[in-house]
Short mmCIF file of C-alpha atoms and ligand atoms in Angstrom, two decimals:
data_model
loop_
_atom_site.label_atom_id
_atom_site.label_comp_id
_atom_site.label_asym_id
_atom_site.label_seq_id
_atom_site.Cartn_x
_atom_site.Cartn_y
_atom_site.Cartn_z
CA UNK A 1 0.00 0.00 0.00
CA UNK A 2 3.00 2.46 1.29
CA UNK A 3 4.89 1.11 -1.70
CA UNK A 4 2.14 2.00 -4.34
CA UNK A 5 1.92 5.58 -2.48
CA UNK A 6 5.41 6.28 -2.86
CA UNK A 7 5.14 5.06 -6.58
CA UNK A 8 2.71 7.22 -7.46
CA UNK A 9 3.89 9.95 -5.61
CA UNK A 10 7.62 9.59 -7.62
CA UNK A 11 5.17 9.41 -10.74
CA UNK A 12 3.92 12.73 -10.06
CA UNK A 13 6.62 14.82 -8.72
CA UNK A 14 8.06 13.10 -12.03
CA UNK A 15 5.16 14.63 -13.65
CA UNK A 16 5.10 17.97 -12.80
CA UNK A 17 8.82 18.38 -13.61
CA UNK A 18 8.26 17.03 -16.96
CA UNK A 19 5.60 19.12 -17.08
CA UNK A 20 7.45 22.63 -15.99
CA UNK A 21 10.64 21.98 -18.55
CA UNK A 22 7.41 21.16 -21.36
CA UNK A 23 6.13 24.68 -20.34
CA UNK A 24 9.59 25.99 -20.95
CA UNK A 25 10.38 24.80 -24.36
CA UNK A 26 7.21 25.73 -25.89
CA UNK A 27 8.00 29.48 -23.82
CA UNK A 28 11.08 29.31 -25.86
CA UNK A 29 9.35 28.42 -29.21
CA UNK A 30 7.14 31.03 -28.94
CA UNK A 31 9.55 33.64 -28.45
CA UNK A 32 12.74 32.49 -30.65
CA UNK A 33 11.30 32.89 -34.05
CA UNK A 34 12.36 30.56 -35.98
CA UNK A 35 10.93 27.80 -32.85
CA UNK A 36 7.57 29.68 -34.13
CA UNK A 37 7.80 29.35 -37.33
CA UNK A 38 8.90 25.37 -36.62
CA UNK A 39 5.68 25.78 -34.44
CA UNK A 40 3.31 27.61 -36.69
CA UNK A 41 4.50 24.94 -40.15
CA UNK A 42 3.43 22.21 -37.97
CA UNK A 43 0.34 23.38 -37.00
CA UNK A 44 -0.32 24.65 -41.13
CA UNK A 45 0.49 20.70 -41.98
CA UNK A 46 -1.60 19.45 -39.71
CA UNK A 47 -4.52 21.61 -40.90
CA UNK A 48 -3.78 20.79 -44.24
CA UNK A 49 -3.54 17.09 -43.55
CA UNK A 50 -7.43 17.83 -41.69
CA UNK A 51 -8.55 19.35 -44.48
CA UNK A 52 -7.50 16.65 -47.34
CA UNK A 53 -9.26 13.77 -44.87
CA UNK A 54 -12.34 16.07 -44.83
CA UNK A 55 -12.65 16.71 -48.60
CA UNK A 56 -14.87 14.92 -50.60
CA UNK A 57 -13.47 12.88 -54.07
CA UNK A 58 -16.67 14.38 -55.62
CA UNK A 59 -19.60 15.83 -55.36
CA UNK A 60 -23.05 14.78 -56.17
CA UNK A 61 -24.12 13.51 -59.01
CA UNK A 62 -27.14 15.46 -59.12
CA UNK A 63 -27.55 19.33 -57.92
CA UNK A 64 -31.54 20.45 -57.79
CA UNK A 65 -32.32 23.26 -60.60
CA UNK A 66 -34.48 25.54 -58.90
CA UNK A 67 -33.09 28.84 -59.84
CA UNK A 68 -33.13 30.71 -63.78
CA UNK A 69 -29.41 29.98 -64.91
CA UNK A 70 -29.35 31.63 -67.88
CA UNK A 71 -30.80 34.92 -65.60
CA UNK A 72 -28.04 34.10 -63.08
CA UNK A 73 -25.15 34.52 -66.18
CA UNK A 74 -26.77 37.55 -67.20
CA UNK A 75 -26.59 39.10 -64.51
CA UNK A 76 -23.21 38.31 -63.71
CA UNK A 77 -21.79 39.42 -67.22
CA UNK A 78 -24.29 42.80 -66.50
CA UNK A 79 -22.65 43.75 -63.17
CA UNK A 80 -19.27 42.69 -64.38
CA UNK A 81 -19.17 44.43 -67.74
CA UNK A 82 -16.63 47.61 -68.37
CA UNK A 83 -19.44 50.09 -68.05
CA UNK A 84 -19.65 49.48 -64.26
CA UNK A 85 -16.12 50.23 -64.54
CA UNK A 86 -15.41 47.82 -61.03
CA UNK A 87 -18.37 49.47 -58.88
CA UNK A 88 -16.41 51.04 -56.66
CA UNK A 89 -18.43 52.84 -53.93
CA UNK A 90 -19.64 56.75 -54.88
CA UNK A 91 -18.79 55.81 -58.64
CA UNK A 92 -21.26 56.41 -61.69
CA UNK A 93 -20.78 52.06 -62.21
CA UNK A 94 -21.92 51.65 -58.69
CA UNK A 95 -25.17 53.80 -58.86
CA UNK A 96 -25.80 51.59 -62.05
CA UNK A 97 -25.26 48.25 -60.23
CA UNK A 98 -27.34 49.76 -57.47
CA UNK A 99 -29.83 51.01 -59.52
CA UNK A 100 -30.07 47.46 -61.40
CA UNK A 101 -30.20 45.66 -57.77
CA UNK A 102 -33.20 47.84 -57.10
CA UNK A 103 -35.37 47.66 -60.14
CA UNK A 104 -35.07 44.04 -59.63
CA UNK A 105 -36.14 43.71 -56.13
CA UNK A 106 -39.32 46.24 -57.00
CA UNK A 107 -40.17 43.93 -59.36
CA UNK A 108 -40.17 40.92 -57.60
CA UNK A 109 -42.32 42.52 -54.82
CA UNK A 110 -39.82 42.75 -52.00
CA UNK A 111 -40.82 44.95 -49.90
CA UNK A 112 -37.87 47.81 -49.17
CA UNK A 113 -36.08 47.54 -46.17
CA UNK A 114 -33.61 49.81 -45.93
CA UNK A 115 -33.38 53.71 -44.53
CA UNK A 116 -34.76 55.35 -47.88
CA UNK A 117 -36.81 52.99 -49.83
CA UNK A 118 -34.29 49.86 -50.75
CA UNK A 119 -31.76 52.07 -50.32
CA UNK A 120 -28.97 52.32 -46.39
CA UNK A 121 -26.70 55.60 -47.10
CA UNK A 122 -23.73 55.64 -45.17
CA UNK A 123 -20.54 57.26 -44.69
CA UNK A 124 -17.20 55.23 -42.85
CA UNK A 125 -13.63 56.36 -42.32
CA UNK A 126 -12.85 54.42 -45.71
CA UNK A 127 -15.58 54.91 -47.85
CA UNK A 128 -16.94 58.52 -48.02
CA UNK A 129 -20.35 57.66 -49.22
CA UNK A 130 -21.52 54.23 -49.62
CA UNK A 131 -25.14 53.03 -50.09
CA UNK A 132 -26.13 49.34 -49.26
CA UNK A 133 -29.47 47.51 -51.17
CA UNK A 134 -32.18 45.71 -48.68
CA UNK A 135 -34.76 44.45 -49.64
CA UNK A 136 -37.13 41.97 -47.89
CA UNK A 137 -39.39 38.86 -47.79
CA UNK A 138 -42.16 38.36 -45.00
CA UNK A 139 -41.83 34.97 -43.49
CA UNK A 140 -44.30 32.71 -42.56
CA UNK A 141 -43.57 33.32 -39.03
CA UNK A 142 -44.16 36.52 -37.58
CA UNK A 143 -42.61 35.28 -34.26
CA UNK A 144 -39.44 34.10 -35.91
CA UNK A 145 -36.21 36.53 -36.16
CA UNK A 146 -34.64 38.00 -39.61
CA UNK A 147 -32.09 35.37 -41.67
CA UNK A 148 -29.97 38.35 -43.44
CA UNK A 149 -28.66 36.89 -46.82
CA UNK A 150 -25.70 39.26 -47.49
CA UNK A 151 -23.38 39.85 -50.90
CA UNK A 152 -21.50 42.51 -51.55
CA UNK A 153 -22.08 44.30 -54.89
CA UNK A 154 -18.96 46.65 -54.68
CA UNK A 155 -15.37 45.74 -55.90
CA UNK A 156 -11.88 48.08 -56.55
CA UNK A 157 -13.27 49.98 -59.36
CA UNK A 158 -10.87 51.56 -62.41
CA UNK A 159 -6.65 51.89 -60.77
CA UNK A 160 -4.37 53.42 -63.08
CA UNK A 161 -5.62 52.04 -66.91
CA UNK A 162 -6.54 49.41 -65.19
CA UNK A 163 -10.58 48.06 -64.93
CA UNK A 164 -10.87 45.80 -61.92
CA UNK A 165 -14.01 44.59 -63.08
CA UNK A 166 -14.87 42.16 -59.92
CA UNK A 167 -16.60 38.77 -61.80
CA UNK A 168 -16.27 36.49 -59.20
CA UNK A 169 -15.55 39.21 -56.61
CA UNK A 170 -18.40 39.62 -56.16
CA UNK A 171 -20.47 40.05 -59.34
CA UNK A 172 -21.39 36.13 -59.01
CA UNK A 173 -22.62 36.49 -55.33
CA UNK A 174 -24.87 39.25 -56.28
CA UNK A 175 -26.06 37.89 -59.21
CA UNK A 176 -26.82 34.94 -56.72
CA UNK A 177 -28.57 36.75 -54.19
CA UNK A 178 -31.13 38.31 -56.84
CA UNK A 179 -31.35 34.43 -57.77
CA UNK A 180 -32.41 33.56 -53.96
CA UNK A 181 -34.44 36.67 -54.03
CA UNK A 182 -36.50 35.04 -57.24
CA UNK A 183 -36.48 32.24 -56.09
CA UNK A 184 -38.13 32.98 -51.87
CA UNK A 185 -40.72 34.96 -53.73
CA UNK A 186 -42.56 32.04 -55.12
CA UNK A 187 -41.36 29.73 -52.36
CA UNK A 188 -42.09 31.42 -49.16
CA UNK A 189 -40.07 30.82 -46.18
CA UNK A 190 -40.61 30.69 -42.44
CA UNK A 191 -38.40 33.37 -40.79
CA UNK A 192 -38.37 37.09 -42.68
CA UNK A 193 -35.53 37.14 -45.06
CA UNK A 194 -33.62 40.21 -45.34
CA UNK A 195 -31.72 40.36 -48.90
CA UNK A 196 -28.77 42.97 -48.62
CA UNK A 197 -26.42 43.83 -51.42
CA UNK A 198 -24.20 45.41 -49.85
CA UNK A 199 -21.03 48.28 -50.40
CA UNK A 200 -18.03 49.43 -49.48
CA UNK A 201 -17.16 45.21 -48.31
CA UNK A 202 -13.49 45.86 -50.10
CA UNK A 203 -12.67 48.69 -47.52
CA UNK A 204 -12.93 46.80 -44.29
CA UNK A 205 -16.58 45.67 -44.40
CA UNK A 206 -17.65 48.89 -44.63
CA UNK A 207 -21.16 48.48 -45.91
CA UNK A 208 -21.87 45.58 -43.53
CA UNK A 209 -20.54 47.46 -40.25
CA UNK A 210 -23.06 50.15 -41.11
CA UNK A 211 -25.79 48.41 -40.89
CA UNK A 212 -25.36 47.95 -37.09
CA UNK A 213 -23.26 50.86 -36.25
CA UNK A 214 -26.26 53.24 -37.94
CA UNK A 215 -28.59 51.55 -35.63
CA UNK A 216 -30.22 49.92 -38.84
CA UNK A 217 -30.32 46.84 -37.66
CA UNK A 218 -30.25 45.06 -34.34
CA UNK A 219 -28.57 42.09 -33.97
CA UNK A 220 -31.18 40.80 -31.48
CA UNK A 221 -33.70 40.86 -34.22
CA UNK A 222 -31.04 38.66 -36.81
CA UNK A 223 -31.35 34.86 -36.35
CA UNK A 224 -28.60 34.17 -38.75
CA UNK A 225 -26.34 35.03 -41.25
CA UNK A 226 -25.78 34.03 -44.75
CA UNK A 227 -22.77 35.06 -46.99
CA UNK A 228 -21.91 34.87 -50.58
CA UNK A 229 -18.89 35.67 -52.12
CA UNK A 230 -17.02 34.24 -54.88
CA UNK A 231 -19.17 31.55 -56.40
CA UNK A 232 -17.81 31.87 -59.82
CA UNK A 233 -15.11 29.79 -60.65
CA UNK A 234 -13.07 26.94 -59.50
CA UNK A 235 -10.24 24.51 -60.65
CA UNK A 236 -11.12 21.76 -58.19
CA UNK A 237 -14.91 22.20 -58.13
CA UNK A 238 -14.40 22.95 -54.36
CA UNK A 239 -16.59 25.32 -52.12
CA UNK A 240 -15.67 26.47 -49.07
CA UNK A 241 -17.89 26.52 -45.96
CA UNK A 242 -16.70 28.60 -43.40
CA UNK A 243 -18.16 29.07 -40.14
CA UNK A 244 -18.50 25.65 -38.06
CA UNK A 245 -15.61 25.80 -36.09
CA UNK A 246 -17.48 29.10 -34.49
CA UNK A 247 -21.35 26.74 -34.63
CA UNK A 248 -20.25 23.62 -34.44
CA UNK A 249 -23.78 22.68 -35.08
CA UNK A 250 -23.48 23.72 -38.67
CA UNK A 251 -21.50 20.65 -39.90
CA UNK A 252 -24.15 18.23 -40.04
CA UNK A 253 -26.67 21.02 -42.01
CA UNK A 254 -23.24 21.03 -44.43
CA UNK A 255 -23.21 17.75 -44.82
CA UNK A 256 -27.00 17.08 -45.48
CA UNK A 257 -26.33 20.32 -48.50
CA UNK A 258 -23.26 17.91 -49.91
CA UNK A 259 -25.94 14.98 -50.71
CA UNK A 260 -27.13 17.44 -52.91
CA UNK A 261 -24.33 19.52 -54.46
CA UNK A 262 -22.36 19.04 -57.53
CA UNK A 263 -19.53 21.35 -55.80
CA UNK A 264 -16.84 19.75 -53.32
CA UNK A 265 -17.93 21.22 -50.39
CA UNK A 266 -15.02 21.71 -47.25
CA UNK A 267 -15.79 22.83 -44.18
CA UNK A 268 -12.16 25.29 -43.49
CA UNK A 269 -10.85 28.73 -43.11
CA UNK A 270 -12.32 29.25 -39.48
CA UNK A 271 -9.80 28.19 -37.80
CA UNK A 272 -7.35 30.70 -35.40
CA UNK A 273 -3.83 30.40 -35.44
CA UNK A 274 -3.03 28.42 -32.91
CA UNK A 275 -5.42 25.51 -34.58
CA UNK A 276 -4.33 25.98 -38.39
CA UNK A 277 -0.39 27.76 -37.82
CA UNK A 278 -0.70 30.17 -41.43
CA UNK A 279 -3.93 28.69 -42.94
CA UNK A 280 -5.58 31.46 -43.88
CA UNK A 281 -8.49 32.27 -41.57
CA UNK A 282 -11.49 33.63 -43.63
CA UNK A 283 -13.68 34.89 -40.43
CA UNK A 284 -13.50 38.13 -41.20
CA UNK A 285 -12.69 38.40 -44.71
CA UNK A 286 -15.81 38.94 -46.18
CA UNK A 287 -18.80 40.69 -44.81
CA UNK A 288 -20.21 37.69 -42.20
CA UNK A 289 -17.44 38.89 -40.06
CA UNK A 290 -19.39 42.03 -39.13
CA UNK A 291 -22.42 39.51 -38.39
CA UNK A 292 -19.83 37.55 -35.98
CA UNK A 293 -18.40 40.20 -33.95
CA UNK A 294 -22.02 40.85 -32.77
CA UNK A 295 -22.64 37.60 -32.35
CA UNK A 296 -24.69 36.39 -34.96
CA UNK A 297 -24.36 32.91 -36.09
CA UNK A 298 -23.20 32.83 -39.89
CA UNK A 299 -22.53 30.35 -42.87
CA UNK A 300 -20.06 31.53 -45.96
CA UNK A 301 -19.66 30.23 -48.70
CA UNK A 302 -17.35 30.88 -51.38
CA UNK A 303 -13.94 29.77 -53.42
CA UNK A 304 -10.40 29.93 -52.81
CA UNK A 305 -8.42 33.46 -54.11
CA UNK A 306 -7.18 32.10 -57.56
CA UNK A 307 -4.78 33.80 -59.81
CA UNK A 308 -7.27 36.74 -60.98
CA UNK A 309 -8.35 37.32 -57.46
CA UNK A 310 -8.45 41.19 -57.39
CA UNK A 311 -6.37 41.34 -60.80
CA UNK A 312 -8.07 43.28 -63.39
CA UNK A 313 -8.26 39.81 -65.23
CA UNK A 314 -11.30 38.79 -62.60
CA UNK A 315 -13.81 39.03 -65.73
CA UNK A 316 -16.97 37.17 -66.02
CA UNK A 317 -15.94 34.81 -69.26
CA UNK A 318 -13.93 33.20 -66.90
CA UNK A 319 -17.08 32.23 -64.80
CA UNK A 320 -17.14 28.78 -64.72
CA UNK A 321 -21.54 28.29 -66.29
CA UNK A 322 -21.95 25.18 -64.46
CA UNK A 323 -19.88 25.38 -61.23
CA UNK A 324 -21.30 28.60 -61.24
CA UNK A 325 -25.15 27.34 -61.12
CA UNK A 326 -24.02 24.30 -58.73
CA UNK A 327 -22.75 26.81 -56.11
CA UNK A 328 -25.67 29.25 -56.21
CA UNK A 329 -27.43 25.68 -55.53
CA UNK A 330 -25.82 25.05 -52.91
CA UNK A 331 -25.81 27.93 -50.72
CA UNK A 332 -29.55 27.94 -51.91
CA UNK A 333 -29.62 24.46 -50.26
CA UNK A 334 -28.15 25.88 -47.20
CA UNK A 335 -30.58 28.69 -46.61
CA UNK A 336 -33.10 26.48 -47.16
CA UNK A 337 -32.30 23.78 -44.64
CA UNK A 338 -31.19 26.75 -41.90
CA UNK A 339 -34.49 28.41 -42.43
CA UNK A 340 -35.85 25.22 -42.00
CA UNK A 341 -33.87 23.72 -38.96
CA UNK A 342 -34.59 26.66 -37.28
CA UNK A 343 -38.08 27.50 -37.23
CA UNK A 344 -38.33 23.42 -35.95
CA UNK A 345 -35.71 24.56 -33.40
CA UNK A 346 -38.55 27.04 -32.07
CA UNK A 347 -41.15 25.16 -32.11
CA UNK A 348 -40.22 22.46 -30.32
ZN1 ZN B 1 -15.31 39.91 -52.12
#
């Protein structure tokens, strides 16, 4: 009895030594840089090695066609084309995009939602004056909270000689929100869905910041977040889902949308540093992030930066037609399911 008490007590005074001189080394990593960047490559291959177990071979063989594809390219190449010269906010292409945006929601009936008719004015430390699109759609559900389906319609606008005309970014998530917009108006949903196109996303989230900072919205009233931005174009068919390392509860909803999606979808890019060392963490690169800081629960979905990411070569005949209409699908899919899960959520 004595002997196993001394045992165990060698054990742990063994322990805590080990323990102290563990403590030390990793003190010493972290402050001697190249031990960091040992540290941080590690945790990058790791994340990597996560990330290639979690990726689907394929995607479906089938992806519904619920929404007007031919519309969807149209409006891509519309947004995208040189005489919205990159829709930078305050320019003559951005009033047009805006304008566009509008005419569209009037005539699908949604019913404006923002400070002036469809239109949310506002003026930030980057962009001098910016104007966000909302629109809305009455849910089924009075009692139910706001699902805010967010894309940004801005990009860099005209540097130099240079058009950055902003296809993928972010042309194809707008053109994907007036899709979802189309496509709620015949098929009505439970919770209110608030459809904002929104500016000034390429200066720090400008546009989406606004919203809350203006008092436009309160983030007690928003159930959820969806994001779209970059839907356009992919070498490996992938889509990335970022946002269930913050909900954990959002993986299985993903995975139900993958039984029906052509795309690859991989839940990644939410990760901190100290999970996924210098994979890139996409939680507040687009305009969800200004959904998470108040804490608002969000879903984004979009591709990786490719070579003509902010390049003026990001122009819409590089828009992949049918990964395109698969990803619009998808995040369709998505806000589907999350309007459904939670209104059952609710109820019970
Ligand atoms: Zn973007």
């Amino acid at each position: 009895m004595s002997a196993t008490n001394t045992e165990k007590h060698k054990q742990q005074s063994w322990l805590r030594r080990y323990w102290l001189v563990g403590l030390l080394v990793l003190l010493v990593l972290l402050a001697w840089w190249p031990g960091r960047s040992i540290l941080l490559n590690v945790l990058t291959e790791r994340e990597a090695t996560r990330i290639e177990a979690i990726t689907p071979a394929t995607g479906a063989a089938e992806t519904p066609r619920r929404i007007d594809a031919e519309q969807l390219m149209a409006d891509l190449h519309w947004l995208a084309d040189a005489e919205r010269a990159g829709r930078a906010p305050g320019t003559d292409g951005s009033r047009q995009a805006r304008e566009y945006i509008i005419e569209r929601f009037a005539a699908l009936g949604l019913a404006p939602a923002g400070s002036d008719g469809y239109e949310h004015s506002f003026s930030s430390e980057r962009v001098e004056s910016g104007v966000n699109v909302l629109g809305s759609i009455i849910g089924q559900d009075p009692s139910l909270r706001t699902i805010v389906v967010t894309a940004h319609y801005d990009h860099l606008g005209v540097r130099g000689d240079d058009i950055y005309y902003g296809s993928d970014d972010n042309a194809s998530g707008t053109a994907a929100l007036l899709a979802y917009a189309e496509y709620f108006t015949v098929n009505q949903p439970q919770h209110t869905l608030l459809f904002a196109a929104l500016d000034g996303e390429e200066q720090g989230l400008a546009g989406a910041y606004a919203l809350f900072k203006s008092g436009h919205l309160n983030p007690n009233d928003i159930a959820f977040n969806v994001n779209v931005d970059m839907l356009s174009r992919d070498t490996d068919q992938l889509l990335y889902a970022v946002g269930t390392y913050h909900h954990p509860w959002l993986a299985p909803l993903v995975r139900r949308v993958q039984q029906e999606s052509g795309a690859r979808i991989v839940m990644a890019h939410d990760r901190p540093k100290w999970r996924a060392g210098n994979t890139m963490d996409w939680t507040m690169s687009s305009d969800h992030g200004a959904f998470h800081v108040e804490g608002i629960p969000f879903m984004y979905f979009g591709v990786a930066d490719h070579p003509d990411y902010h390049s003026p070569r990001d122009t819409s005949d590089k828009a992949d037609e049918e990964f395109f209409r698969i990803t619009t699908e998808t995040a369709l899919s998505f806000t589907k399911l999350i309007d459904q899960v939670l209104s059952e959520k609710r109820a019970r």
